[in-house]
Amino acid sequence: MSGIDKSRRTFLKGSAAALAALPLSTLLHHGSVRAESRAEDGHAHDYVNDAADASDHARFEEGQLCENCVFWGEGVENGWGRCTHPDFDDVLVRAEGWCSVYAPAS
Ligand code: SF4
């Protein structure tokens, strides 16, 4: 094996190890992997998992739910789904949840 082949192999091994060592948060931040954790109350914009808990919020109106919000993305399972608002891109939100940036889908 030539010296160049050996150094190339060493370089490739080092690169693979460096990629494997990238923190998950880096991959999440760049959108390569989407988080599946569920939002907790207060995640952002006064978010609550149960819209009824927002009934005393100044912006809340009856019938407003994540599932009929313009930011509601695809459902995932068990009443949870994706929100396309950038402040929720790292969590799933509940279909029956609500937050103060709610906007009607139509
Ligand atoms: S932006 Fe809409 S879908 Fe996203 S958390 Fe707020 S109310 Fe729910």
GROMACS .gro file of C-alpha atoms and ligand atoms in nm:
model
  114
    1MET     CA    1   0.000   0.000   0.000
    2SER     CA    2   0.137   0.338  -0.097
    3GLY     CA    3   0.173   0.622   0.151
    4ILE     CA    4  -0.101   0.814  -0.032
    5ASP     CA    5  -0.347   0.523  -0.005
    6LYS     CA    6  -0.274   0.490   0.364
    7SER     CA    7  -0.321   0.860   0.432
    8ARG     CA    8  -0.644   0.863   0.226
    9ARG     CA    9  -0.776   0.568   0.425
   10THR     CA   10  -0.684   0.738   0.750
   11PHE     CA   11  -0.856   1.058   0.634
   12LEU     CA   12  -1.175   0.872   0.536
   13LYS     CA   13  -1.187   0.686   0.868
   14GLY     CA   14  -1.145   1.013   1.053
   15SER     CA   15  -1.421   1.179   0.850
   16ALA     CA   16  -1.664   0.894   0.916
   17ALA     CA   17  -1.588   0.907   1.287
   18ALA     CA   18  -1.638   1.284   1.294
   19LEU     CA   19  -1.976   1.254   1.119
   20ALA     CA   20  -2.088   0.982   1.359
   21ALA     CA   21  -1.994   1.207   1.649
   22LEU     CA   22  -2.217   1.495   1.536
   23PRO     CA   23  -2.465   1.569   1.810
   24LEU     CA   24  -2.825   1.485   1.736
   25SER     CA   25  -2.915   1.846   1.802
   26THR     CA   26  -2.703   1.950   1.504
   27LEU     CA   27  -2.890   1.715   1.274
   28LEU     CA   28  -3.223   1.832   1.416
   29HIS     CA   29  -3.130   2.195   1.369
   30HIS     CA   30  -3.048   2.139   1.004
   31GLY     CA   31  -3.364   1.944   0.937
   32SER     CA   32  -3.207   1.608   0.863
   33VAL     CA   33  -3.399   1.444   1.145
   34ARG     CA   34  -3.729   1.566   1.285
   35ALA     CA   35  -3.798   1.548   1.653
   36GLU     CA   36  -4.079   1.332   1.778
   37SER     CA   37  -4.095   1.474   2.128
   38ARG     CA   38  -4.424   1.621   2.236
   39ALA     CA   39  -4.467   1.985   2.326
   40GLU     CA   40  -4.536   2.069   2.686
   41ASP     CA   41  -4.759   2.352   2.800
   42GLY     CA   42  -4.573   2.681   2.763
   43HIS     CA   43  -4.340   2.555   2.487
   44ALA     CA   44  -4.384   2.885   2.297
   45HIS     CA   45  -4.653   3.148   2.244
   46ASP     CA   46  -4.855   3.036   2.549
   47TYR     CA   47  -4.900   2.689   2.395
   48VAL     CA   48  -5.128   2.448   2.578
   49ASN     CA   49  -5.200   2.084   2.495
   50ASP     CA   50  -5.567   2.132   2.574
   51ALA     CA   51  -5.727   2.439   2.414
   52ALA     CA   52  -5.977   2.452   2.701
   53ASP     CA   53  -5.688   2.562   2.921
   54ALA     CA   54  -5.656   2.876   2.705
   55SER     CA   55  -6.016   2.985   2.757
   56ASP     CA   56  -5.905   3.284   2.964
   57HIS     CA   57  -5.640   3.393   2.712
   58ALA     CA   58  -5.717   3.727   2.543
   59ARG     CA   59  -5.656   3.587   2.193
   60PHE     CA   60  -5.842   3.259   2.234
   61GLU     CA   61  -6.179   3.204   2.069
   62GLU     CA   62  -6.396   2.898   2.105
   63GLY     CA   63  -6.330   2.634   1.838
   64GLN     CA   64  -5.967   2.728   1.780
   65LEU     CA   65  -5.756   2.413   1.778
   66CYS     CA   66  -5.419   2.320   1.637
   67GLU     CA   67  -5.588   2.083   1.394
   68ASN     CA   68  -5.775   2.371   1.226
   69CYS     CA   69  -5.486   2.619   1.236
   70VAL     CA   70  -5.308   2.728   0.919
   71PHE     CA   71  -4.980   2.605   1.071
   72TRP     CA   72  -5.110   2.253   1.132
   73GLY     CA   73  -4.902   2.010   0.933
   74GLU     CA   74  -4.947   1.643   0.897
   75GLY     CA   75  -5.089   1.435   1.174
   76VAL     CA   76  -4.855   1.176   1.315
   77GLU     CA   77  -5.046   0.953   1.554
   78ASN     CA   78  -5.262   0.945   1.862
   79GLY     CA   79  -5.382   1.302   1.815
   80TRP     CA   80  -5.038   1.455   1.777
   81GLY     CA   81  -4.895   1.616   1.465
   82ARG     CA   82  -4.654   1.863   1.321
   83CYS     CA   83  -4.681   2.239   1.341
   84THR     CA   84  -4.514   2.427   1.057
   85HIS     CA   85  -4.456   2.741   1.265
   86PRO     CA   86  -4.077   2.772   1.312
   87ASP     CA   87  -4.106   2.797   1.690
   88PHE     CA   88  -4.253   2.448   1.699
   89ASP     CA   89  -4.028   2.271   1.450
   90ASP     CA   90  -3.859   2.065   1.721
   91VAL     CA   91  -4.174   1.919   1.877
   92LEU     CA   92  -4.508   1.763   1.796
   93VAL     CA   93  -4.820   1.950   1.901
   94ARG     CA   94  -5.153   1.809   2.004
   95ALA     CA   95  -5.445   1.831   1.758
   96GLU     CA   96  -5.658   1.971   2.043
   97GLY     CA   97  -5.388   2.213   2.153
   98TRP     CA   98  -5.365   2.584   2.094
   99CYS     CA   99  -5.119   2.873   2.102
  100SER     CA  100  -5.141   3.250   2.068
  101VAL     CA  101  -5.021   3.260   1.705
  102TYR     CA  102  -5.319   3.052   1.599
  103ALA     CA  103  -5.459   3.153   1.260
  104PRO     CA  104  -5.757   2.985   1.095
  105ALA     CA  105  -5.673   2.747   0.810
  106SER     CA  106  -5.939   2.898   0.583
  107SF4     S1  107  -4.925   2.770   1.540
  107SF4    FE1  108  -5.126   2.667   1.522
  107SF4     S2  109  -5.080   2.447   1.498
  107SF4    FE2  110  -4.894   2.548   1.576
  107SF4     S3  111  -4.904   2.527   1.800
  107SF4    FE3  112  -4.995   2.724   1.748
  107SF4     S4  113  -5.218   2.684   1.726
  107SF4    FE4  114  -5.110   2.486   1.718
   0.00000   0.00000   0.00000
